[in-house]
Amino acid sequence: MPEIRLSKLTKRYGAVEVLHGIDLEMAANEFTVLVGPSGCGKSTTLRMIAGLETVSEGEIFIGGNPVSHLDPKDRGLAMVFQDYALYPHMDVAHNISFALRLQRRPKAEIEAKVREVADVVGLTEFLHRKPGALSGGQRQRVAMARALAKDSDIFLFDEPLSNLDAKLRGQMRAELAIMQQRVRKNMIYVTHDQVEAMTLADRIVVMHGGHIQQQGTPEALFKQPANRFVAGFLGSPPMNFLEAELVSENDRLFARGDGFSVAVPAGRSRSLKRTSGGVTLGIRPSDLNFEKDARDDEAIDLRVIVSEYVGAQSVLLCACGNGSVTVELKSETPIALGETLRFAIRAEGIHLFDRESTAAL
Amino acid sequence: MCGPLPPDNHRSGKPVTAQTFNRMTPYLFLAPAAITMAIALLYPLGYMVYGSFRDWDPSQNISETDFVGLKNYITLFFDPAFRESLSVTLIFAFTVVVAEMVIGVGLALLLDRNIRGISVLRTLFILPMMIAPVVVGLMWRYMYHPTVGTFNKTLKSLGFDGVDWLGQHALLSVIIADIWQWTPFILILALAALQSLPASAIEAARIDGATAWQQIWHIKLPLMMPVLVVTALLRLIDAFKVLEVILVMTEGGPGLSTEIVALRISRTATEFRELGTAAAMSNYLLILLLILTLAMFAIGRLQDARTARLARQVQEEEG
């Protein structure tokens, strides 16, 4: 299974540049997820790899060979579309076998292949239905089966789950994860849903404004976000950001802002010594623990404004000076709105970003 | 009358409620159109059907005419001239519709892309349809003229013999003119159908390995088919009624070679002064068109029913 490499990949529509020279390497058999908000260029990148959009500048290499001049059909890939893109006038079996029939494969081989992939995705009893007579989830499976039947080396997914309802999406996400383990192939998956990205990816590529913000394993991106955008995009509920100043006192470094003063862990203060001026303090809700007796410099005092009950956990929206902070709390904890609570901050949960460049410090 | 609106409340003595008035409103709005339809369409139609059973000379008042039963219809059925004109009409209608479908859909497939100036090109292609039929007839008659016409002059300047367009090849010439005028109609509808096709299905076909031809053959044409069938039927209905262009170009000649039914009807009524026979002929044509129209509605119904059935099936499984 070939590796895929994007080199200075650029896309312009007229005078507007939407993709600014993307460099990316995807190893063989890797599940890569391109994630980002709407308009970040992730779908455009995928469609350029597929050959559905022309390349304005730069090159795409598949297995070392440049392919940007090739037709989609000559790139050896399969694709699952957001709206499934089934052929409405063909039944499920014909949808699945379309590519094979175009290749004029022997009839017996085609039938065997159709039965095999239909079995994988659980469509065997629907082979003679038209797409119009299938539910959303079943159509999604047909799209998946059609891609599988091609035996391509590369699978492209363009937001395949976003047209499904929430429950079905969770279920299909799990099935995809299983399929990913069974079918070891290059998969490139585009989504705006960070949960899909975190659960499915070997490697996440976070995109924003036509640039790659950061790439790496889900864990690396979650623990060491390269900048404020990546930190805020991954994780749910999202990371809290508070404006702060770095202040040195008694040889210790503090991030001090409106209503808090948090000690920066000793191991990190040395590299931060030279930084002066404004920073943004980032703390994930999961790194804040309700702890009445925590020390002043390892904790933050928050006034509860809204409590959202979501079952075992409640999400509290709190005020801290002028800023607002989200925390999670066990639902049975007795708290009152307006009450001020103390939360301890886990040392490794302190993220600092430069206020100007938004890069991690 | 000093009662509240509406004024027709004197019958029951009770004031008419606002509710009744509301219920009447749509019918009141419909009334003018319904009355116009009745006068302009149903009355002449009834008159024609009535007249087709009578021996009727234009100098007679219809009340003075004799009832002859189905005589007009039976005479026509065995009249070689009428049969000839019916067969000319059928050949004309089916030939032009097939040719127009092929050319129109073909052009639509070619024009369905984003290249510079495509909208100008599309407008140009649609122009012939906007010209009045009489003008089209005159234009082509001059172009087909044996000595000074555009075609023969061009042929002769290239060293070929002229073609006897409106003589020996009259029917073909008339068919070419009609194709020129009405292909744009198919083109517009086919283009609209093409542009409403699901873009991602075509992209999926490209990735599945379909060449441009295979995309057309396996994806685009099958998906356009419902629109194309209705378009062809619409065009067929229209082609059966064609009159002006042929009247201006050939007046049905030479002989009966281009005398389509509509032309024969008008000649029977004016030249042969047989209004009853002309009426019977019109009814034959009407029946033919009615069958085509019903077929068109039936196809529409069938498609709706199938969509509804599929939707029901999905709902039952999910519910």
XYZ file of C-alpha atoms in Angstrom:
680
model
C 0.000 0.000 0.000
C 1.657 3.195 -1.189
C 2.424 6.216 0.887
C 0.922 9.518 -0.171
C 2.805 12.760 -0.179
C 1.531 16.279 -0.777
C 4.142 18.786 -1.781
C 3.385 22.536 -1.655
C -0.177 21.752 -2.680
C -1.968 24.974 -3.561
C -5.502 25.688 -4.753
C -6.755 28.944 -6.205
C -10.236 29.834 -7.406
C -9.567 32.829 -9.631
C -7.624 35.273 -7.511
C -8.656 33.665 -4.234
C -6.178 31.232 -2.750
C -7.922 28.745 -0.485
C -5.066 26.313 0.117
C -1.630 27.769 0.782
C 1.017 25.213 -0.106
C 0.208 22.145 1.991
C 3.061 19.728 2.793
C 1.938 16.412 4.174
C 3.173 12.841 4.265
C 0.913 9.907 4.941
C 2.632 6.621 5.658
C 1.463 3.327 4.148
C -1.674 1.885 5.735
C -2.177 4.950 7.822
C -5.588 6.285 8.793
C -5.245 10.039 8.391
C -8.004 12.396 9.453
C -8.134 15.923 8.071
C -10.124 17.959 10.530
C -11.034 21.597 10.783
C -13.929 24.035 10.699
C -15.947 24.726 7.536
C -13.906 26.385 4.815
C -10.531 25.332 6.187
C -9.586 23.568 2.936
C -9.829 19.980 4.158
C -12.432 18.878 1.603
C -10.601 20.711 -1.179
C -7.411 18.845 -0.246
C -9.233 15.515 -0.352
C -10.915 16.305 -3.654
C -7.547 17.262 -5.134
C -6.106 13.926 -4.030
C -9.134 12.254 -5.638
C -8.650 14.208 -8.861
C -12.033 15.903 -8.688
C -10.375 19.325 -8.328
C -7.427 20.481 -10.379
C -4.154 21.285 -8.676
C -3.204 24.969 -9.016
C 0.368 24.460 -7.872
C 2.405 21.781 -6.162
C 2.194 18.030 -6.632
C 0.582 14.916 -5.229
C 2.703 11.773 -5.060
C 1.192 8.326 -4.636
C 3.818 5.674 -4.080
C 6.443 8.133 -5.295
C 4.714 8.896 -8.597
C 3.266 12.307 -9.390
C -0.465 11.925 -10.120
C -1.880 15.442 -10.395
C -2.218 15.122 -14.175
C -4.090 11.801 -13.959
C -7.850 11.259 -14.180
C -9.535 10.106 -10.965
C -9.989 6.643 -12.435
C -6.271 6.230 -12.996
C -5.242 7.022 -9.420
C -6.396 3.726 -7.941
C -8.593 5.066 -5.201
C -12.091 4.659 -3.825
C -14.183 7.386 -2.252
C -17.160 7.643 0.088
C -19.128 10.876 -0.284
C -21.006 12.916 2.270
C -24.316 12.489 0.431
C -23.375 8.854 -0.427
C -23.495 9.642 -4.191
C -25.255 6.367 -4.975
C -26.551 5.743 -8.480
C -30.302 6.123 -7.872
C -31.370 4.060 -10.890
C -29.315 0.983 -9.960
C -30.083 -1.501 -7.210
C -27.616 -2.121 -4.402
C -25.829 -4.963 -6.180
C -25.350 -2.877 -9.318
C -24.189 0.114 -7.296
C -21.550 -2.023 -5.630
C -20.428 -3.703 -8.834
C -20.395 -0.635 -11.100
C -16.615 -0.218 -11.109
C -16.072 -3.955 -11.633
C -18.550 -4.061 -14.494
C -16.762 -1.131 -16.159
C -13.558 -3.166 -15.929
C -15.391 -6.049 -17.648
C -14.420 -8.535 -14.963
C -15.885 -12.047 -15.281
C -19.471 -12.313 -14.110
C -18.791 -14.957 -11.490
C -16.006 -12.893 -9.980
C -18.244 -9.828 -9.778
C -21.041 -11.771 -8.101
C -18.660 -13.275 -5.572
C -17.161 -9.874 -4.784
C -20.595 -8.269 -4.362
C -21.664 -11.009 -1.966
C -18.429 -10.715 -0.026
C -18.577 -6.953 0.582
C -22.337 -6.987 1.126
C -21.659 -9.475 3.886
C -18.961 -7.257 5.402
C -21.295 -4.270 5.701
C -24.447 -6.296 6.401
C -26.419 -5.581 3.247
C -26.973 -9.103 1.933
C -30.767 -8.970 2.150
C -30.977 -5.594 0.433
C -28.992 -6.378 -2.723
C -31.999 -5.932 -4.993
C -33.302 -2.715 -3.478
C -32.880 0.670 -5.115
C -31.230 3.373 -2.965
C -34.616 5.147 -2.725
C -35.908 2.218 -0.670
C -33.083 2.325 1.870
C -32.696 4.273 5.099
C -29.851 6.751 5.621
C -27.689 4.251 7.469
C -28.205 1.576 4.821
C -27.292 4.012 2.050
C -24.144 4.836 3.970
C -23.303 1.128 4.031
C -23.875 0.825 0.285
C -21.437 3.682 -0.268
C -18.947 1.892 1.967
C -19.480 -1.430 0.168
C -19.037 0.212 -3.218
C -15.689 1.596 -2.117
C -14.622 -1.753 -0.656
C -15.549 -3.702 -3.791
C -12.999 -1.791 -5.850
C -10.037 -3.254 -3.990
C -8.285 0.094 -4.166
C -5.179 0.882 -2.192
C -6.473 4.228 -1.034
C -9.778 5.065 0.591
C -11.041 8.618 0.718
C -13.889 9.630 3.006
C -15.531 13.033 2.640
C -17.511 13.644 5.839
C -19.213 10.264 5.450
C -21.159 10.369 8.694
C -22.390 13.942 8.838
C -25.742 13.223 7.164
C -26.688 10.622 9.775
C -28.525 11.261 13.017
C -26.495 11.341 16.221
C -27.216 7.777 17.370
C -26.518 6.198 14.006
C -23.379 8.288 13.640
C -21.954 6.819 16.829
C -22.775 3.313 15.657
C -21.287 3.787 12.192
C -18.206 5.384 13.728
C -17.616 2.234 15.750
C -18.154 0.066 12.656
C -15.694 2.187 10.729
C -13.113 1.714 13.459
C -13.614 -2.058 13.184
C -13.402 -1.943 9.410
C -10.228 0.099 9.628
C -8.577 -2.677 11.614
C -9.764 -5.406 9.239
C -8.933 -3.596 6.011
C -5.426 -2.248 6.370
C -5.280 0.391 3.684
C -4.433 4.019 3.269
C -7.424 5.919 4.455
C -7.878 9.662 4.337
C -10.888 10.891 6.186
C -12.268 14.423 6.217
C -14.502 15.601 9.014
C -15.358 18.687 11.026
C -16.223 16.520 14.027
C -13.287 16.327 16.418
C -14.747 13.243 18.143
C -14.606 11.302 14.856
C -11.092 12.566 14.327
C -9.904 11.549 17.806
C -11.511 8.092 17.757
C -10.569 6.996 14.246
C -7.236 8.549 13.407
C -3.721 7.159 13.471
C -2.738 10.680 12.560
C -4.780 13.838 12.843
C -4.101 16.803 10.609
C -5.751 19.943 11.947
C -6.399 22.521 9.240
C -7.509 26.121 9.500
C -7.631 28.912 6.922
C -5.948 26.822 4.228
C -2.939 25.966 6.401
C -2.018 22.869 8.369
C -1.990 23.922 12.017
C -0.564 20.733 13.452
C -0.346 17.022 12.730
C 0.380 14.008 14.836
C -1.268 11.254 16.848
C -4.542 12.130 18.586
C -2.780 11.878 21.938
C 0.074 14.182 20.953
C -2.287 16.800 19.609
C -4.475 16.606 22.680
C -1.608 16.822 25.140
C 0.685 19.205 23.326
C -1.342 21.443 21.029
C 0.956 23.585 18.915
C -1.188 26.662 19.103
C -4.318 28.110 20.575
C -6.491 27.061 17.609
C -5.593 23.370 17.872
C -6.009 23.512 21.649
C -9.493 24.977 21.320
C -10.563 22.718 18.458
C -9.788 19.321 19.962
C -11.459 18.205 23.160
C -14.983 18.481 24.456
C -15.997 20.585 26.282
C -13.358 22.844 24.722
C -10.327 24.228 26.501
C -10.761 27.342 28.653
C -8.674 30.383 27.779
C -7.822 33.171 30.207
C -5.756 36.237 29.490
C -2.754 36.453 31.848
C 0.656 38.034 32.444
C 3.784 36.086 33.313
C 5.164 37.399 36.616
C 8.355 36.309 38.354
C 8.237 36.201 42.171
C 10.720 34.612 44.571
C 12.311 32.742 41.699
C 8.980 31.232 40.735
C 6.921 32.014 37.681
C 3.222 32.834 37.950
C 0.543 33.278 35.320
C -1.464 36.099 36.810
C -4.748 37.472 35.539
C -8.068 38.872 36.634
C -8.976 36.835 39.737
C -6.263 34.173 39.610
C -2.570 33.642 40.042
C -1.357 30.196 39.018
C 2.159 28.883 39.527
C 3.856 27.618 36.358
C 5.387 24.165 37.041
C 9.089 24.481 37.886
C 10.212 22.292 34.965
C 8.746 24.694 32.458
C 9.588 28.023 34.025
C 13.163 28.038 32.803
C 12.257 28.097 29.143
C 9.643 30.706 29.800
C 11.957 33.105 31.638
C 12.712 35.067 28.530
C 9.063 35.471 27.604
C 7.645 38.746 28.685
C 4.284 40.341 28.345
C 0.873 38.855 27.633
C 0.100 35.176 27.418
C -3.067 33.115 27.184
C -3.534 30.490 29.848
C -5.301 27.385 28.587
C -6.823 24.754 30.868
C -9.067 21.889 29.794
C -12.194 21.291 31.902
C -10.898 17.778 32.558
C -7.778 19.226 34.216
C -9.813 21.140 36.791
C -10.768 19.199 39.942
C -13.209 20.402 42.577
C -11.019 20.648 45.699
C -11.901 22.970 48.567
C -8.507 22.815 50.228
C -6.219 23.257 47.259
C -3.299 25.673 47.627
C -3.767 29.196 46.339
C -1.142 28.960 43.608
C -2.381 25.627 42.264
C -6.035 26.496 42.140
C -8.570 28.890 40.726
C -11.718 30.270 42.295
C -14.802 30.178 40.088
C -18.297 31.596 40.582
C -20.980 29.283 39.168
C -23.287 30.993 36.653
C -25.052 28.165 34.832
C -25.215 24.440 35.494
C -25.977 22.117 32.582
C -27.076 18.693 33.731
C -25.906 15.990 31.294
C -26.391 12.866 33.395
C -23.572 11.621 35.583
C -21.666 14.824 34.930
C -22.777 18.409 35.020
C -21.098 21.077 32.970
C -20.735 24.299 34.934
C -20.276 27.650 33.288
C -18.382 29.836 35.708
C -16.992 33.334 35.908
C -13.405 34.107 36.804
C -12.922 37.833 36.883
C -13.878 39.021 33.401
C -13.258 35.623 31.835
C -15.473 32.569 31.734
C -14.448 29.021 32.507
C -16.186 25.705 31.875
C -15.700 22.875 34.345
C -17.092 19.380 34.744
C -18.424 18.098 38.033
C -20.108 14.959 39.299
C -23.805 15.690 39.288
C -24.353 14.668 42.904
C -21.952 17.381 44.194
C -24.143 19.842 46.112
C -23.567 23.285 44.673
C -25.665 26.405 44.335
C -25.718 28.917 41.533
C -23.737 32.023 42.461
C -21.545 30.056 44.839
C -17.767 30.430 44.526
C -15.874 27.130 44.328
C -12.209 26.298 44.326
C -10.785 24.041 41.608
C -7.304 22.568 41.637
C -5.375 22.667 38.383
C -3.353 19.618 37.380
C 0.216 20.731 36.750
C 0.459 19.019 33.341
C -2.834 20.629 32.335
C -1.409 24.137 32.216
C -0.983 25.349 28.649
C 0.486 28.726 27.797
C 0.162 30.476 24.456
C 1.755 33.623 23.159
C -0.970 36.270 22.946
C 0.349 37.720 19.674
C 1.331 34.651 17.683
C -1.055 32.222 19.521
C 1.761 29.629 19.383
C 2.301 27.351 22.374
C 5.078 28.418 24.748
C -79.750 46.348 0.820
C -78.070 47.475 3.943
C -77.011 44.097 5.355
C -73.399 43.109 5.895
C -71.327 41.517 3.154
C -71.888 39.335 1.218
C -75.212 40.554 -0.081
C -76.726 37.111 -0.880
C -77.821 36.582 2.724
C -81.462 37.421 2.181
C -82.472 33.836 1.350
C -82.044 32.370 4.783
C -82.590 35.622 6.563
C -79.596 34.809 8.762
C -76.363 36.715 8.235
C -73.876 34.630 6.255
C -70.950 33.748 8.512
C -67.428 34.769 7.673
C -66.609 31.067 7.426
C -68.939 30.413 4.509
C -67.615 33.493 2.828
C -64.083 32.245 3.277
C -65.022 28.904 1.776
C -66.486 30.636 -1.257
C -63.465 32.859 -1.876
C -61.370 30.435 -3.967
C -64.326 29.658 -6.215
C -64.982 33.334 -6.722
C -61.403 33.841 -7.793
C -61.575 30.825 -10.093
C -64.842 31.874 -11.720
C -63.483 34.233 -14.417
C -60.989 31.642 -15.654
C -63.585 28.881 -15.543
C -66.084 30.960 -17.542
C -63.449 31.895 -20.137
C -62.457 28.230 -20.475
C -66.048 27.169 -20.948
C -66.701 29.758 -23.660
C -63.383 29.533 -25.501
C -62.690 25.816 -25.228
C -65.603 23.628 -24.246
C -68.198 25.379 -26.413
C -66.267 25.122 -29.704
C -65.221 21.588 -28.828
C -68.829 20.554 -28.256
C -69.807 22.384 -31.442
C -67.155 20.457 -33.371
C -68.235 17.092 -32.026
C -71.860 17.938 -32.781
C -70.976 19.140 -36.293
C -68.982 16.004 -37.078
C -72.215 13.977 -37.122
C -73.882 16.259 -39.680
C -73.694 16.923 -43.408
C -72.712 20.557 -43.174
C -71.965 23.127 -45.868
C -70.522 26.466 -44.733
C -73.465 28.321 -46.344
C -75.874 26.494 -44.046
C -76.800 27.382 -40.513
C -76.007 24.366 -38.343
C -79.699 23.933 -37.429
C -80.545 23.424 -41.118
C -78.058 20.565 -41.545
C -78.950 16.861 -41.730
C -77.863 14.332 -39.149
C -75.774 11.629 -40.875
C -74.554 9.563 -37.912
C -71.033 8.180 -38.283
C -70.990 8.666 -42.048
C -68.277 11.339 -41.941
C -66.038 9.157 -39.811
C -66.566 6.049 -41.945
C -65.990 7.910 -45.212
C -62.775 9.338 -43.831
C -61.591 5.973 -42.629
C -61.721 4.631 -46.193
C -60.574 7.874 -47.851
C -57.108 7.290 -49.359
C -56.338 11.003 -49.328
C -57.012 11.251 -45.589
C -55.010 8.068 -44.946
C -52.174 9.530 -46.964
C -52.180 12.735 -44.955
C -52.407 10.747 -41.704
C -49.354 8.721 -42.697
C -47.502 11.886 -43.741
C -48.309 13.335 -40.309
C -47.109 10.209 -38.500
C -43.879 10.023 -40.513
C -43.299 13.745 -40.010
C -44.029 13.708 -36.271
C -41.973 10.635 -35.369
C -39.039 11.584 -37.590
C -38.754 15.123 -36.240
C -39.158 14.034 -32.622
C -36.516 11.304 -32.887
C -34.098 13.609 -34.706
C -34.751 16.499 -32.328
C -34.284 14.278 -29.276
C -30.964 12.933 -30.538
C -29.590 16.332 -31.589
C -31.084 18.227 -28.641
C -29.802 15.838 -25.976
C -26.459 15.606 -27.757
C -26.077 19.384 -27.784
C -27.142 19.568 -24.149
C -24.422 17.085 -23.202
C -21.915 19.231 -25.088
C -23.090 22.522 -23.622
C -23.309 21.287 -20.032
C -19.983 22.675 -18.899
C -18.446 25.858 -17.633
C -16.506 27.431 -20.461
C -16.228 31.098 -21.244
C -19.164 32.500 -23.204
C -21.325 29.435 -22.684
C -24.380 31.533 -21.789
C -24.117 33.443 -25.069
C -23.840 30.156 -26.916
C -26.890 28.779 -25.130
C -28.924 31.873 -26.004
C -27.910 31.556 -29.656
C -28.985 27.923 -29.750
C -32.372 28.818 -28.332
C -33.128 31.626 -30.797
C -34.898 29.570 -33.546
C -37.641 28.647 -31.095
C -38.488 32.289 -30.535
C -39.149 33.099 -34.213
C -42.785 33.148 -35.327
C -43.630 29.961 -37.309
C -44.791 31.937 -40.355
C -41.433 33.721 -40.460
C -39.645 30.383 -40.140
C -41.673 29.070 -43.071
C -40.886 32.093 -45.246
C -37.201 31.996 -44.320
C -36.797 28.352 -45.242
C -38.876 28.753 -48.396
C -36.418 31.359 -49.626
C -33.429 29.277 -48.564
C -34.840 26.241 -50.382
C -35.651 28.236 -53.569
C -34.439 26.185 -56.573
C -32.448 29.002 -58.242
C -31.899 31.902 -55.837
C -32.076 29.951 -52.557
C -29.096 29.852 -50.221
C -28.655 26.083 -50.396
C -28.702 25.639 -54.162
C -26.566 28.724 -54.733
C -23.984 27.342 -52.359
C -24.142 23.890 -53.932
C -23.790 25.309 -57.425
C -20.895 27.568 -56.462
C -19.150 24.426 -55.183
C -19.775 22.747 -58.500
C -22.621 20.420 -57.477
C -26.068 20.143 -59.013
C -28.900 21.912 -57.228
C -31.354 19.848 -55.189
C -35.079 20.015 -55.843
C -35.741 20.792 -52.183
C -39.415 21.634 -52.075
C -40.313 19.428 -55.021
C -38.895 15.947 -55.004
C -37.640 16.127 -51.402
C -40.437 18.251 -49.966
C -41.141 16.118 -46.880
C -37.459 15.895 -45.977
C -37.053 19.647 -46.445
C -40.023 20.347 -44.189
C -38.637 17.939 -41.587
C -35.251 19.700 -41.624
C -36.925 23.083 -41.051
C -38.908 21.726 -38.115
C -35.819 20.141 -36.594
C -34.034 23.478 -36.893
C -36.874 25.265 -35.137
C -37.687 22.845 -32.330
C -34.419 21.170 -31.339
C -33.786 24.120 -28.955
C -36.894 23.137 -26.989
C -35.388 19.726 -26.269
C -32.014 21.363 -25.654
C -33.367 23.657 -22.923
C -35.216 20.888 -21.112
C -32.338 18.423 -21.454
C -29.897 21.033 -20.150
C -32.145 21.732 -17.187
C -32.364 17.994 -16.499
C -28.590 17.618 -16.772
C -27.910 20.468 -14.417
C -30.221 19.062 -11.781
C -28.470 15.684 -11.787
C -26.687 14.859 -8.514
C -23.124 16.107 -9.072
C -21.643 13.663 -6.591
C -23.089 10.623 -8.392
C -21.210 11.693 -11.519
C -18.044 12.268 -9.484
C -18.463 8.821 -7.972
C -18.709 7.390 -11.483
C -15.488 9.178 -12.455
C -13.721 7.606 -9.500
C -15.290 4.235 -10.293
C -13.516 4.453 -13.644
C -16.224 5.584 -16.053
C -15.033 7.340 -19.211
C -16.964 10.365 -20.483
C -19.061 8.095 -22.716
C -19.703 5.617 -19.944
C -20.788 8.441 -17.654
C -23.305 9.556 -20.272
C -24.509 6.073 -21.060
C -24.665 4.551 -17.573
C -25.381 7.557 -15.359
C -26.531 10.725 -17.102
C -28.989 9.351 -19.662
C -30.747 6.929 -17.283
C -31.130 9.685 -14.702
C -32.450 12.135 -17.313
C -34.879 9.580 -18.731
C -38.025 10.679 -16.845
C -37.628 14.241 -18.128
C -36.724 13.067 -21.624
C -39.805 10.860 -21.950
C -42.142 13.695 -21.013
C -40.253 16.088 -23.296
C -40.566 13.686 -26.236
C -44.295 13.267 -25.643
C -44.807 17.033 -25.402
C -42.924 17.501 -28.641
C -44.878 14.676 -30.313
C -48.191 16.289 -29.367
C -46.943 19.560 -30.820
C -45.628 17.930 -33.998
C -49.046 16.435 -34.735
C -50.553 19.913 -34.741
C -47.950 21.630 -36.904
C -49.474 23.823 -39.618
C -48.031 27.272 -40.341
C -44.504 26.366 -41.369
C -45.642 23.722 -43.826
C -48.496 25.874 -45.089
C -46.073 28.669 -45.926
C -43.370 26.396 -47.351
C -45.286 23.929 -49.532
C -49.028 24.339 -48.975
C -49.053 20.559 -48.632
C -47.548 19.900 -52.045
C -46.297 18.733 -54.319
C -49.299 16.434 -54.612
C -50.139 15.277 -51.124
C -46.507 14.690 -50.180
C -46.445 17.188 -47.301
C -50.146 17.515 -46.588
C -50.267 16.934 -42.830
C -53.650 16.422 -41.157
C -53.959 19.978 -39.846
C -53.533 21.273 -43.386
C -56.031 18.787 -44.767
C -58.567 19.856 -42.148
C -58.249 23.483 -43.142
C -58.512 22.640 -46.852
C -61.532 20.372 -46.314
C -63.295 23.164 -44.487
C -62.417 26.011 -46.862
C -61.758 24.532 -50.324
C -64.004 21.454 -50.270
C -66.638 23.192 -48.134
C -67.305 20.052 -46.040
C -67.452 21.287 -42.483
C -68.845 18.002 -41.122
C -65.971 15.980 -42.571
C -63.436 18.546 -41.368
C -64.927 18.310 -37.884
C -64.717 14.500 -37.954
C -61.092 14.750 -39.059
C -60.341 17.125 -36.194
C -61.864 14.602 -33.816
C -59.611 11.833 -35.106
C -56.623 14.081 -34.452
C -58.015 15.007 -31.049
C -58.345 11.345 -30.056
C -54.762 10.693 -31.114
C -53.480 13.636 -29.063
C -55.659 12.652 -26.119
C -54.033 9.215 -26.057
C -50.569 10.811 -26.058
C -51.515 13.243 -23.305
C -53.003 10.483 -21.174
C -49.850 8.443 -21.691
C -47.830 11.384 -20.438
C -49.952 11.761 -17.306
C -49.899 8.004 -16.739
C -46.088 8.004 -16.801
C -46.018 10.880 -14.311
C -48.456 9.071 -12.028
C -46.457 5.867 -12.256
C -43.270 7.649 -11.230
C -44.974 9.362 -8.287
C -46.505 6.077 -7.157
C -43.147 4.333 -7.271
C -41.425 7.063 -5.246
C -44.235 6.969 -2.689
C -44.053 3.189 -2.445
C -40.304 3.229 -1.834
C -40.670 5.939 0.825
C -43.413 3.931 2.548
C -41.264 0.827 2.552
C -38.423 2.664 4.299
C -40.795 4.213 6.823
C -42.378 0.883 7.721
C -38.980 -0.665 8.372
C -37.787 2.217 10.485
C -41.095 2.672 12.351
